[in-house]
Each structure stands twice: as C-alpha cells, then as structure tokens.
Amino acid sequence: MTGLVRQWIAEAKHLVVLTGAGMSAESGVPTFRDAMTGLWSQFSPEELATEQAFRAHPQRVWDWYASRREAVALVGPNAGHIALAEFHSRHPGRLTLITQNVDGLHQRAGSAHTIALHGALGEDRWLDAPLGCCTPDSIEPGRPLRCKVCGNLRRPAVVWFGEHLPAAALEAAEVAVQRCDLMLVVGTSGVVYPAAGLVLSAHQRGARVVVINPEPTDLDRVADACVREPAAVCLPKLLQT
Ligand code: OAD
C-alpha cells in the first residue's frame, strides 16, 4: 500500500496535506477524542472551548490554555512534522500544508507557510473589539491579561466551538484544495467541519485521497487508500522523494 501511495506522491502536481491532533501524538501532545487520553474524554469542551465559557469563567479557561501552552513548549516536532517540512523545501510550490492543530509544531519543524485553520495556542487576542486604549502597552499582567484602561480581556487566539474559522486561512485552504490532485489526511477523526469538508471537496473534484491513521475514521469512505500507521512512522517513508 505505501508503495502505491509513494507513486501517487511522485506523480502529484499539487499535494495538499491536512493534519489533525494525531499528527502530534508521537510528540506527546494529547489528541481530543482518543478514548483514554483524549482531552475531550477528560475535560468538557462546553466548559473550556466556547466564548460563553470564557466570559463566565475567564481565569479557569485562561489557565487551561496556559497549561496546554506550557506542555507544548516542552515537546518538539516529530519525524512526521520534519518529513513534511523537508518535502516542502525539496519541492517548492508542490505542497500546501493545512492543519487543525494549534500547537505550532509544523511551524517549529520549518513549515513556515502552514495554513492554521483553528488558530494558534501560542498567541492571544482581544476578547471584545479593541478600543483606542487597547494597545500592547496597555496590557497588564493577570489571568487573563487585560487592558488596564477599559478592562477588555485577552483570550487565546484559537477557534472555539461556535466560532468562524479565520476567513483568510479557510479561503487559502479552499484554493489549495481546488487545485490539488492528491490529498493526504493525517491524524484526524474527520468529524469537525469545515476542515473535514475540505476532504469531501477534494474527493468530489476527483483528487485522490489517502487517509493516514492507525484507526478507522469518518473520512475513510472517500479515501482511495487508507494507511493504518502512525504519522511519524508513515510520513518519513512516504515523503522520501
Ligand atoms: P481527534 O482527537 O478528533 O482525532 C485524532 C485522530 O488521530 C484519531 O482519528 C486518532 O485515531 C488519530 N491518531 C492518534 N494517534 C495517531 C498517530 N500517531 N498518527 C496518526 N493518527 C493518529 O483530533 P482532530 O481530528 O484533530 O478543534 O480534532 C479536530 C478538532 O476537534 C480539533 O482541531 C479541535 C477539536 O475540538 C478545536 O479546538 C476548534
């Protein structure tokens, strides 16, 4: 199976790779939906990943994201992240990397042009539309940080449930999907939209779809091949060209 996929990669004019939490599992970052270790098996998304939750309990939500940020700072990109970054630099213009991950590990591996659909764990932004007083100089320490003049809070720059994806990132992802002839779908359960819809769209347009995941996923039904291996084992083999 991997021989066939390697051939498809060699033939592809434009390759899109969509990654999810499983991409970073071998770096030590927990996924969301794995039964024992997934974040959403231990924590409630309604209490931690919505704007309402942040407004109701800003310190609790801020602290949870701060702890994830600290955990990610202690780990590094794995062989899969590095294989993607090296492929990109060996084949300029042939690969578009789209991720649902907020951990920044693709970027730390050297994939500077990663399209981050769900934001960045390492960044924050104003909760409410910033007033004139809300400047970098007005930010005072606290959990959360806030504007010392008007009290506007800083919030994690990630996409929460019920929020729109960053428009520019989604548009760039859709443009790449429109022109790809092969899409690798790595380490995602494929249950969160619009990210999962990009895979359906690639399939409908006639692009080949390859799912790389040790477990079955919702997207296997549109896959031309499923490689049941972990990302950090599989990608270095597939992306040797
Ligand atoms: P999930 O936790 O839903 O799915 C992770 C997938 O990774 C599962 O299908 C696992 O089988 C697979 N997996 C585990 N280890 C792997 C490995 N070593 N190699 C390859 N695959 C592996 O995570 P996502 O699909 O990324 O959104 O979740 C999508 C979104 O839901 C996240 O971006 C997040 C979450 O709520 C927001 O926070 C907005």
GROMACS .gro file of C-alpha atoms and ligand atoms in nm:
model
  280
    1MET     CA    1   0.000   0.000   0.000
    2THR     CA    2   0.272   0.250   0.090
    3GLY     CA    3   0.447   0.172  -0.243
    4LEU     CA    4   0.135   0.276  -0.433
    5VAL     CA    5   0.092   0.592  -0.227
    6ARG     CA    6   0.458   0.683  -0.282
    7GLN     CA    7   0.397   0.651  -0.655
    8TRP     CA    8   0.091   0.879  -0.629
    9ILE     CA    9   0.301   1.134  -0.437
   10ALA     CA   10   0.571   1.121  -0.704
   11GLU     CA   11   0.308   1.178  -0.975
   12ALA     CA   12   0.116   1.454  -0.796
   13LYS     CA   13   0.148   1.803  -0.937
   14HIS     CA   14  -0.005   1.962  -0.630
   15LEU     CA   15  -0.031   1.785  -0.298
   16VAL     CA   16  -0.242   1.902  -0.003
   17VAL     CA   17  -0.181   1.759   0.343
   18LEU     CA   18  -0.447   1.811   0.609
   19THR     CA   19  -0.337   1.726   0.962
   20GLY     CA   20  -0.514   1.681   1.293
   21ALA     CA   21  -0.423   1.604   1.650
   22GLY     CA   22  -0.286   1.255   1.571
   23MET     CA   23  -0.006   1.427   1.378
   24SER     CA   24   0.138   1.547   1.710
   25ALA     CA   25   0.052   1.238   1.918
   26GLU     CA   26   0.404   1.095   1.886
   27SER     CA   27   0.543   1.429   2.005
   28GLY     CA   28   0.349   1.375   2.327
   29VAL     CA   29   0.058   1.613   2.260
   30PRO     CA   30  -0.276   1.454   2.351
   31THR     CA   31  -0.547   1.418   2.088
   32PHE     CA   32  -0.906   1.529   2.155
   33ARG     CA   33  -1.116   1.218   2.105
   34ASP     CA   34  -0.896   0.916   2.183
   35ALA     CA   35  -1.094   0.720   2.442
   36MET     CA   36  -0.840   0.713   2.728
   37THR     CA   37  -0.607   1.007   2.671
   38GLY     CA   38  -0.806   1.249   2.454
   39LEU     CA   39  -0.862   1.596   2.600
   40TRP     CA   40  -1.237   1.575   2.543
   41SER     CA   41  -1.252   1.248   2.740
   42GLN     CA   42  -1.113   1.432   3.045
   43PHE     CA   43  -1.248   1.785   3.003
   44SER     CA   44  -1.576   1.929   2.883
   45PRO     CA   45  -1.546   2.134   2.563
   46GLU     CA   46  -1.855   2.334   2.669
   47GLU     CA   47  -1.670   2.448   2.983
   48LEU     CA   48  -1.337   2.524   2.816
   49ALA     CA   49  -1.370   2.584   2.445
   50THR     CA   50  -1.653   2.832   2.394
   51GLU     CA   51  -1.677   3.209   2.423
   52GLN     CA   52  -1.957   3.171   2.677
   53ALA     CA   53  -1.731   2.957   2.897
   54PHE     CA   54  -1.454   3.217   2.881
   55ARG     CA   55  -1.691   3.503   2.970
   56ALA     CA   56  -1.833   3.302   3.260
   57HIS     CA   57  -1.503   3.167   3.396
   58PRO     CA   58  -1.217   3.359   3.232
   59GLN     CA   59  -0.949   3.252   3.477
   60ARG     CA   60  -1.038   2.881   3.453
   61VAL     CA   61  -1.033   2.884   3.073
   62TRP     CA   62  -0.719   3.101   3.057
   63ASP     CA   63  -0.536   2.867   3.296
   64TRP     CA   64  -0.634   2.558   3.097
   65TYR     CA   65  -0.495   2.706   2.777
   66ALA     CA   66  -0.185   2.827   2.963
   67SER     CA   67  -0.121   2.472   3.085
   68ARG     CA   68  -0.157   2.333   2.731
   69ARG     CA   69   0.078   2.606   2.605
   70GLU     CA   70   0.336   2.511   2.868
   71ALA     CA   71   0.305   2.140   2.785
   72VAL     CA   72   0.358   2.205   2.413
   73ALA     CA   73   0.666   2.417   2.488
   74LEU     CA   74   0.824   2.110   2.649
   75VAL     CA   75   0.790   1.888   2.340
   76GLY     CA   76   0.917   1.915   1.986
   77PRO     CA   77   0.824   1.825   1.628
   78ASN     CA   78   0.838   1.455   1.545
   79ALA     CA   79   0.974   1.275   1.239
   80GLY     CA   80   0.642   1.329   1.058
   81HIS     CA   81   0.646   1.707   1.102
   82ILE     CA   82   1.007   1.713   0.986
   83ALA     CA   83   0.940   1.492   0.681
   84LEU     CA   84   0.667   1.735   0.569
   85ALA     CA   85   0.889   2.041   0.617
   86GLU     CA   86   1.176   1.878   0.428
   87PHE     CA   87   0.948   1.769   0.142
   88HIS     CA   88   0.822   2.126   0.117
   89SER     CA   89   1.173   2.266   0.085
   90ARG     CA   90   1.280   1.997  -0.167
   91HIS     CA   91   0.965   2.057  -0.378
   92PRO     CA   92   0.887   2.429  -0.364
   93GLY     CA   93   0.530   2.508  -0.468
   94ARG     CA   94   0.411   2.144  -0.477
   95LEU     CA   95   0.280   2.105  -0.122
   96THR     CA   96   0.021   2.301   0.075
   97LEU     CA   97   0.006   2.207   0.442
   98ILE     CA   98  -0.322   2.272   0.623
   99THR     CA   99  -0.356   2.194   0.992
  100GLN     CA  100  -0.629   2.190   1.252
  101ASN     CA  101  -0.360   2.184   1.519
  102VAL     CA  102  -0.289   2.488   1.732
  103ASP     CA  103   0.035   2.353   1.879
  104GLY     CA  104   0.270   2.523   1.631
  105LEU     CA  105   0.475   2.206   1.578
  106HIS     CA  106   0.459   2.222   1.196
  107GLN     CA  107   0.590   2.577   1.209
  108ARG     CA  108   0.864   2.479   1.455
  109ALA     CA  109   0.965   2.196   1.218
  110GLY     CA  110   1.019   2.456   0.945
  111SER     CA  111   0.682   2.458   0.764
  112ALA     CA  112   0.651   2.836   0.781
  113HIS     CA  113   0.360   2.854   0.538
  114THR     CA  114   0.130   2.618   0.725
  115ILE     CA  115  -0.236   2.721   0.700
  116ALA     CA  116  -0.361   2.709   1.060
  117LEU     CA  117  -0.739   2.664   1.042
  118HIS     CA  118  -0.800   2.667   1.418
  119GLY     CA  119  -0.562   2.943   1.526
  120ALA     CA  120  -0.253   2.934   1.745
  121LEU     CA  121  -0.220   2.823   2.106
  122GLY     CA  122   0.087   3.042   2.149
  123GLU     CA  123  -0.098   3.367   2.071
  124ASP     CA  124  -0.376   3.571   2.226
  125ARG     CA  125  -0.605   3.848   2.107
  126TRP     CA  126  -0.866   4.091   2.240
  127LEU     CA  127  -1.195   3.935   2.350
  128ASP     CA  128  -1.407   4.238   2.256
  129ALA     CA  129  -1.341   4.474   1.965
  130PRO     CA  130  -1.042   4.678   2.083
  131LEU     CA  131  -1.098   5.042   2.178
  132GLY     CA  132  -0.832   5.308   2.126
  133CYS     CA  133  -0.691   5.231   2.470
  134CYS     CA  134  -0.636   4.861   2.390
  135THR     CA  135  -0.273   4.867   2.279
  136PRO     CA  136   0.021   4.636   2.353
  137ASP     CA  137   0.133   4.892   2.613
  138SER     CA  138  -0.199   4.883   2.796
  139ILE     CA  139  -0.186   4.508   2.861
  140GLU     CA  140  -0.145   4.439   3.229
  141PRO     CA  141  -0.047   4.107   3.385
  142GLY     CA  142  -0.317   3.875   3.513
  143ARG     CA  143  -0.508   3.558   3.440
  144PRO     CA  144  -0.628   3.657   3.183
  145LEU     CA  145  -0.420   3.951   3.073
  146ARG     CA  146  -0.637   4.263   3.035
  147CYS     CA  147  -0.638   4.625   2.922
  148LYS     CA  148  -0.558   4.832   3.229
  149VAL     CA  149  -0.774   5.118   3.097
  150CYS     CA  150  -1.103   4.955   2.993
  151GLY     CA  151  -1.068   4.601   3.128
  152ASN     CA  152  -1.100   4.430   2.788
  153LEU     CA  153  -0.963   4.076   2.825
  154ARG     CA  154  -0.705   3.896   2.616
  155ARG     CA  155  -0.821   3.549   2.505
  156PRO     CA  156  -0.640   3.255   2.344
  157ALA     CA  157  -0.617   3.305   1.966
  158VAL     CA  158  -0.777   2.968   1.894
  159VAL     CA  159  -1.109   2.889   1.731
  160TRP     CA  160  -1.372   2.787   1.984
  161PHE     CA  161  -1.688   2.587   1.919
  162GLY     CA  162  -1.949   2.801   1.751
  163GLU     CA  163  -1.693   3.042   1.603
  164HIS     CA  164  -1.599   3.103   1.242
  165LEU     CA  165  -1.262   2.991   1.114
  166PRO     CA  166  -1.021   3.273   1.022
  167ALA     CA  167  -1.153   3.375   0.678
  168ALA     CA  168  -0.814   3.413   0.510
  169ALA     CA  169  -0.696   3.071   0.629
  170LEU     CA  170  -1.014   2.896   0.516
  171GLU     CA  171  -1.003   3.067   0.178
  172ALA     CA  172  -0.637   2.974   0.125
  173ALA     CA  173  -0.719   2.615   0.219
  174GLU     CA  174  -1.012   2.604  -0.026
  175VAL     CA  175  -0.799   2.745  -0.307
  176ALA     CA  176  -0.534   2.478  -0.246
  177VAL     CA  177  -0.797   2.204  -0.242
  178GLN     CA  178  -0.938   2.331  -0.573
  179ARG     CA  179  -0.606   2.275  -0.745
  180CYS     CA  180  -0.476   1.961  -0.573
  181ASP     CA  181  -0.463   1.621  -0.738
  182LEU     CA  182  -0.370   1.434  -0.419
  183MET     CA  183  -0.468   1.493  -0.058
  184LEU     CA  184  -0.313   1.322   0.243
  185VAL     CA  185  -0.535   1.329   0.552
  186VAL     CA  186  -0.319   1.266   0.857
  187GLY     CA  187  -0.422   1.204   1.217
  188THR     CA  188  -0.772   1.348   1.219
  189SER     CA  189  -1.100   1.185   1.317
  190GLY     CA  190  -1.263   1.390   1.041
  191VAL     CA  191  -1.567   1.486   1.246
  192VAL     CA  192  -1.510   1.863   1.272
  193TYR     CA  193  -1.627   2.090   0.991
  194PRO     CA  194  -1.544   2.286   0.784
  195ALA     CA  195  -1.199   2.117   0.799
  196ALA     CA  196  -1.339   1.772   0.718
  197GLY     CA  197  -1.539   1.925   0.433
  198LEU     CA  198  -1.212   2.007   0.256
  199VAL     CA  199  -1.153   1.633   0.215
  200LEU     CA  200  -1.500   1.574   0.072
  201SER     CA  201  -1.446   1.862  -0.164
  202ALA     CA  202  -1.110   1.725  -0.287
  203HIS     CA  203  -1.271   1.385  -0.344
  204GLN     CA  204  -1.568   1.536  -0.531
  205ARG     CA  205  -1.329   1.721  -0.759
  206GLY     CA  206  -1.157   1.394  -0.849
  207ALA     CA  207  -0.839   1.428  -0.641
  208ARG     CA  208  -0.701   1.112  -0.484
  209VAL     CA  209  -0.747   1.096  -0.108
  210VAL     CA  210  -0.518   0.899   0.125
  211VAL     CA  211  -0.604   0.866   0.496
  212ILE     CA  212  -0.311   0.804   0.730
  213ASN     CA  213  -0.437   0.694   1.069
  214PRO     CA  214  -0.394   0.380   1.283
  215GLU     CA  215  -0.771   0.379   1.340
  216PRO     CA  216  -1.072   0.395   1.106
  217THR     CA  217  -1.217   0.744   1.052
  218ASP     CA  218  -1.529   0.908   0.914
  219LEU     CA  219  -1.333   1.005   0.603
  220ASP     CA  220  -1.228   0.652   0.504
  221ARG     CA  221  -1.539   0.626   0.285
  222VAL     CA  222  -1.397   0.879   0.038
  223ALA     CA  223  -1.038   0.750   0.057
  224ASP     CA  224  -0.862   0.586  -0.235
  225ALA     CA  225  -0.626   0.431   0.021
  226CYS     CA  226  -0.604   0.407   0.400
  227VAL     CA  227  -0.262   0.359   0.556
  228ARG     CA  228  -0.307   0.226   0.909
  229GLU     CA  229   0.017   0.354   1.056
  230PRO     CA  230   0.118   0.633   1.294
  231ALA     CA  231   0.212   0.960   1.127
  232ALA     CA  232   0.572   0.978   1.249
  233VAL     CA  233   0.638   0.628   1.113
  234CYS     CA  234   0.449   0.662   0.787
  235LEU     CA  235   0.529   1.012   0.658
  236PRO     CA  236   0.909   0.978   0.651
  237LYS     CA  237   0.866   0.665   0.435
  238LEU     CA  238   0.609   0.820   0.203
  239LEU     CA  239   0.783   1.155   0.155
  240GLN     CA  240   1.133   1.034   0.069
  241THR     CA  241   1.108   1.156  -0.292
  242OAD     P1  242  -0.927   1.396   1.720
  242OAD     O1  243  -0.883   1.374   1.860
  242OAD     O2  244  -1.073   1.405   1.693
  242OAD     O3  245  -0.870   1.280   1.628
  242OAD     C1  246  -0.736   1.241   1.635
  242OAD     C2  247  -0.713   1.129   1.535
  242OAD     O4  248  -0.574   1.099   1.537
  242OAD     C3  249  -0.788   0.999   1.565
  242OAD     O5  250  -0.855   0.956   1.448
  242OAD     C4  251  -0.675   0.901   1.602
  242OAD     O6  252  -0.703   0.767   1.560
  242OAD     C5  253  -0.559   0.959   1.525
  242OAD     N1  254  -0.425   0.927   1.577
  242OAD     C6  255  -0.387   0.903   1.704
  242OAD     N2  256  -0.254   0.882   1.710
  242OAD     C7  257  -0.208   0.893   1.582
  242OAD     C8  258  -0.079   0.884   1.523
  242OAD     N3  259   0.030   0.859   1.595
  242OAD     N4  260  -0.069   0.902   1.388
  242OAD     C9  261  -0.179   0.927   1.314
  242OAD     N5  262  -0.302   0.937   1.365
  242OAD    C10  263  -0.317   0.921   1.497
  242OAD     O7  264  -0.848   1.525   1.667
  242OAD     P2  265  -0.881   1.617   1.541
  242OAD     O8  266  -0.940   1.536   1.430
  242OAD     O9  267  -0.760   1.698   1.514
  242OAD    O10  268  -1.089   2.180   1.736
  242OAD    O11  269  -0.993   1.711   1.601
  242OAD    C11  270  -1.043   1.814   1.522
  242OAD    C12  271  -1.074   1.934   1.606
  242OAD    O12  272  -1.160   1.895   1.714
  242OAD    C13  273  -0.955   1.995   1.676
  242OAD    O13  274  -0.882   2.085   1.594
  242OAD    C14  275  -1.018   2.066   1.790
  242OAD    C15  276  -1.114   1.959   1.835
  242OAD    O14  277  -1.224   2.004   1.908
  242OAD    C16  278  -1.093   2.294   1.805
  242OAD    O15  279  -1.044   2.304   1.914
  242OAD    C17  280  -1.164   2.402   1.732
   0.00000   0.00000   0.00000
